[in-house]
N, CA and C of each residue as an Amber inpcrd file, in Angstrom:
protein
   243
   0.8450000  -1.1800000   0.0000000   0.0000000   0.0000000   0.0000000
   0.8900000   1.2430000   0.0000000   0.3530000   2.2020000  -1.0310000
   1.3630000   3.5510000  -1.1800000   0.9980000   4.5430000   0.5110000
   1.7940000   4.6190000   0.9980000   1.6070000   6.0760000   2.3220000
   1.6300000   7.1440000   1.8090000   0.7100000   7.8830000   1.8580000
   0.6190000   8.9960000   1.7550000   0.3680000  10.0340000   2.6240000
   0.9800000  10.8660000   2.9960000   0.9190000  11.4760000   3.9220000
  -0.4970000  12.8050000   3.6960000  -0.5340000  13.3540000   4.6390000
  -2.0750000  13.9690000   4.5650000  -2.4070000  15.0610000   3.6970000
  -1.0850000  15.7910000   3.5090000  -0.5900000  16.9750000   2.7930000
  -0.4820000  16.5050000   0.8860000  -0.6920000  15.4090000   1.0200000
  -0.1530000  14.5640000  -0.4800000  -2.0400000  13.8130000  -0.9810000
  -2.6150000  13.1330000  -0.1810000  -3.7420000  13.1580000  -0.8520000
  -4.9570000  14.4420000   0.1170000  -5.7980000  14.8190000  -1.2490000
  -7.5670000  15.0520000  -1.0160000  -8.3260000  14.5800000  -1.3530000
  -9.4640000  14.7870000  -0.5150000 -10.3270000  14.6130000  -1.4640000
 -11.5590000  15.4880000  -0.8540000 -12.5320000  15.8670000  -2.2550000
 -13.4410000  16.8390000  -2.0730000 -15.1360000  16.4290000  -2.1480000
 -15.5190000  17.2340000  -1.9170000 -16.9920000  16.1850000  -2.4200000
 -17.0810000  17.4350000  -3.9300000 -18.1270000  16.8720000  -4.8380000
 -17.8130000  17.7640000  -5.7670000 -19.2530000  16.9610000  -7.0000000
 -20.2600000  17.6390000  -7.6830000 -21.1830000  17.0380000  -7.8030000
 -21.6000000  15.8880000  -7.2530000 -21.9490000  14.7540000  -8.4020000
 -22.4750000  13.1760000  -7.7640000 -21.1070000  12.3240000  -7.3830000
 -20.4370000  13.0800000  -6.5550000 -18.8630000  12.5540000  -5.7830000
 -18.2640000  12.9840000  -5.5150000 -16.7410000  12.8620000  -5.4890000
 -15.7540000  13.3630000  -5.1830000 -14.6810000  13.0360000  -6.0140000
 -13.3350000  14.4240000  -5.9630000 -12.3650000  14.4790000  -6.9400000
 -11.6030000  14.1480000  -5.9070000 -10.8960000  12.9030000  -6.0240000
  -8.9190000  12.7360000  -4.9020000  -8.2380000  13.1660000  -5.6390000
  -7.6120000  14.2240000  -4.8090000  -6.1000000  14.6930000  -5.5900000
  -5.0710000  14.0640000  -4.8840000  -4.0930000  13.3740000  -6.1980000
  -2.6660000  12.8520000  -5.2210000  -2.0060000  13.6760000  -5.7890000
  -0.3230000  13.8340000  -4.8160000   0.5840000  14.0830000  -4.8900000
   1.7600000  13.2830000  -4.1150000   2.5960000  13.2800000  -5.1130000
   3.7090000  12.5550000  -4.5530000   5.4190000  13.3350000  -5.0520000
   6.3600000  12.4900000  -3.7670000   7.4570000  13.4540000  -4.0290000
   8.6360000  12.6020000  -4.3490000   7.9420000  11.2140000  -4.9660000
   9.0160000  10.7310000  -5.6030000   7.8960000   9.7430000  -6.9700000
   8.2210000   8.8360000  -7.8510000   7.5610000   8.2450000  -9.2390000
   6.6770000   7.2430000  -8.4730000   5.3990000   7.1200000  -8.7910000
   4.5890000   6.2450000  -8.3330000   4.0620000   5.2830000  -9.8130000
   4.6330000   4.4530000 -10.1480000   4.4230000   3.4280000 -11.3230000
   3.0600000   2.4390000 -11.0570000   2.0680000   2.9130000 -12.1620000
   0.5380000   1.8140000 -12.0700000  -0.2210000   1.4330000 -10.6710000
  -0.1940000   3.1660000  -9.9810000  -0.9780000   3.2200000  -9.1150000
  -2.1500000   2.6110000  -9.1240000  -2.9080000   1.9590000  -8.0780000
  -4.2800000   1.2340000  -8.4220000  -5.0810000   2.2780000  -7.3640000
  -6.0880000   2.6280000  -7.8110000  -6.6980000   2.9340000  -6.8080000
  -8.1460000   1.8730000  -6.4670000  -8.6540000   1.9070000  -5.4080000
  -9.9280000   1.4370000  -4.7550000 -10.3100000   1.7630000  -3.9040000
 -11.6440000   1.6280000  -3.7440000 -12.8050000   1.5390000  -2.5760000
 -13.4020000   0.6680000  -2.0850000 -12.2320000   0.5690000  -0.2950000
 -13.0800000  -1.0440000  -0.0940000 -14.2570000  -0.8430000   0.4720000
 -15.2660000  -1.9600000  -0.1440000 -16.4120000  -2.1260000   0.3990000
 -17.4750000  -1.3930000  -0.2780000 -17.2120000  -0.3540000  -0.9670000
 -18.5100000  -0.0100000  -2.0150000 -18.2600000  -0.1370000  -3.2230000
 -19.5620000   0.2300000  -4.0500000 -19.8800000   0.2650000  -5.0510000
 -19.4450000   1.7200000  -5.4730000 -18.3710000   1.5140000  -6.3420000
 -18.0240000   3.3440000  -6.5460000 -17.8050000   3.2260000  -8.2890000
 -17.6230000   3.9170000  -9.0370000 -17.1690000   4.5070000 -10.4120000
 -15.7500000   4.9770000 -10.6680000 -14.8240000   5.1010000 -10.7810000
 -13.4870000   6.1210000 -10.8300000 -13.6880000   6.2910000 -12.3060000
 -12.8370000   7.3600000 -12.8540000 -12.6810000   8.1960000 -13.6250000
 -11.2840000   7.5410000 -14.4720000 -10.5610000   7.3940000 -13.3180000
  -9.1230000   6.4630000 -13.5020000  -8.6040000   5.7340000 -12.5920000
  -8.6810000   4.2930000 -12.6000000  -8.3030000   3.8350000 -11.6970000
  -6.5900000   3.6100000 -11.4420000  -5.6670000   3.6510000 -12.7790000
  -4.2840000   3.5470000 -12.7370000  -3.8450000   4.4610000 -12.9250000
  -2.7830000   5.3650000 -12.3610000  -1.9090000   6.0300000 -12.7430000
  -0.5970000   5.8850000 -12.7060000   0.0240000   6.9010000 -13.2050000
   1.1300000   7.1340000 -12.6340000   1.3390000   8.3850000 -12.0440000
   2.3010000   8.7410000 -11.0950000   2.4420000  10.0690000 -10.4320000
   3.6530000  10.2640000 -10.7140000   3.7760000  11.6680000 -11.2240000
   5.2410000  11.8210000 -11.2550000   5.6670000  12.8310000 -10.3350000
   6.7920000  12.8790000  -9.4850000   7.4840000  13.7280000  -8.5390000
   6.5090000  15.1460000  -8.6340000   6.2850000  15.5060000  -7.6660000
   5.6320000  16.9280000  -7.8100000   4.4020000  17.6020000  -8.1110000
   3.8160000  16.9490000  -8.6820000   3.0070000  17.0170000  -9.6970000
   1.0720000  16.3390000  -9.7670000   0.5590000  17.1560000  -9.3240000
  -0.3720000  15.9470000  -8.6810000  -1.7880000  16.2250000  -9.7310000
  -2.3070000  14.9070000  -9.3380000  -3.3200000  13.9360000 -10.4570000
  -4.4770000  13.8950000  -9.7170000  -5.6070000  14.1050000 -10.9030000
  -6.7570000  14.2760000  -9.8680000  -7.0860000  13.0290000 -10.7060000
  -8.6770000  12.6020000  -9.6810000  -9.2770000  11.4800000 -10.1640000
 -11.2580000  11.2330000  -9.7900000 -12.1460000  11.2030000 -10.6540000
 -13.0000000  11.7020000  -9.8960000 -14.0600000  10.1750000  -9.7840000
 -14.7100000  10.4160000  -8.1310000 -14.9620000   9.2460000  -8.3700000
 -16.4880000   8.8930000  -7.6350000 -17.2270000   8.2920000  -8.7670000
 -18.8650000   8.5110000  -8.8120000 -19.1750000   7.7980000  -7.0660000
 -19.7860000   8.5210000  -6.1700000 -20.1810000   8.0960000  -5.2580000
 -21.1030000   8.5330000  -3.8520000 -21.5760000   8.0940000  -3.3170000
 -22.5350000   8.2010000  -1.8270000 -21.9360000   8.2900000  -0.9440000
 -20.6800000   8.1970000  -0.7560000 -20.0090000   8.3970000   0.2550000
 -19.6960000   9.9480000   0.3140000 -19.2920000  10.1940000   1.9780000
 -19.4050000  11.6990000   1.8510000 -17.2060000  11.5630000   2.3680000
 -16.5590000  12.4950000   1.9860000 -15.1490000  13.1550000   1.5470000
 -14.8470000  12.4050000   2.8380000 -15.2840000  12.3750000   3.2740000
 -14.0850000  11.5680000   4.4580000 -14.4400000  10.6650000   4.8050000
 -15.3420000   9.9690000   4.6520000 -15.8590000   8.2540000   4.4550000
 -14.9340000   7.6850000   2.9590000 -15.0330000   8.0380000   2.3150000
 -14.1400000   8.0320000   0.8820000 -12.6080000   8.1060000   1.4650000
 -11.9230000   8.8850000   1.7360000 -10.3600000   8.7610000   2.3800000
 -10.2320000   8.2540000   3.0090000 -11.2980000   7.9070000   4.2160000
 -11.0640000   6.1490000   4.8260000 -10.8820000   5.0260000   4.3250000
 -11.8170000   4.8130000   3.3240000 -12.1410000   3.7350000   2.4340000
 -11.2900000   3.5930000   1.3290000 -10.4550000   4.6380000   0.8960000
  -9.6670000   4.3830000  -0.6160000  -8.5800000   3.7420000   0.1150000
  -8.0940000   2.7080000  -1.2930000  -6.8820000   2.0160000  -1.0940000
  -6.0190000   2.0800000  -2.5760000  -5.1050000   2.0650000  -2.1230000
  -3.7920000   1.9510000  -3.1520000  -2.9590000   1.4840000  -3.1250000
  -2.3800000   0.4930000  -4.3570000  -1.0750000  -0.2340000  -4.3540000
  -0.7960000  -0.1360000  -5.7970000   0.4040000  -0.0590000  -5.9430000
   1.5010000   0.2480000  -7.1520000   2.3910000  -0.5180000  -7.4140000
   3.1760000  -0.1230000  -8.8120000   4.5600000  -1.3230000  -9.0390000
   5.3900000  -1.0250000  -8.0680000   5.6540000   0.0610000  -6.8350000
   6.5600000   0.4000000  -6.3220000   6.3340000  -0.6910000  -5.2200000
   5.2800000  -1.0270000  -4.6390000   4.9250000  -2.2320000  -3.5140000
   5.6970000  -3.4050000  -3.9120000   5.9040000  -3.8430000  -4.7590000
   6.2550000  -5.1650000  -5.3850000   8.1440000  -5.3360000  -4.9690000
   8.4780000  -4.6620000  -4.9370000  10.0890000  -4.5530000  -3.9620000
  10.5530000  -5.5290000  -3.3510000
């Protein structure tokens, strides 16, 4: 699972969901994102992050912005180490 510290992801509520913004301060290779336990939509579920530079992602749901940042999970090629 990628750590992200608190300053590095958001997330907002924002029409029928919410947008997570990541940021990261080093290459995050075929980020996965998920939501355990619901039924959600993403926009994009893989990325990549590059140093600095941060990626939004928007993602269809009932959950309210901080039920959602509880619930998201992520793992990448960088886990595989």
């Amino acid at each position: 699972c990628v750590a992200f510290k608190d300053d590095f992801i958001s997330v907002e509520k924002e029409g029928n969901g919410c947008v997570v913004t990541l940021k990261s301060d080093k290459f995050v290779r075929a980020l996965c994102l998920s939501v355990n336990g619901d039924d959600c939509r993403l926009s994009d579920n893989y990325i990549d992050l590059l140093p600095g530079i941060p990626s939004q992602v928007h993602i269809t749901t009932r959950l309210t912005a901080d039920e959602l940042k509880r619930k998201l999970e992520t793992n990448s090629l960088n886990d595989m180490q």
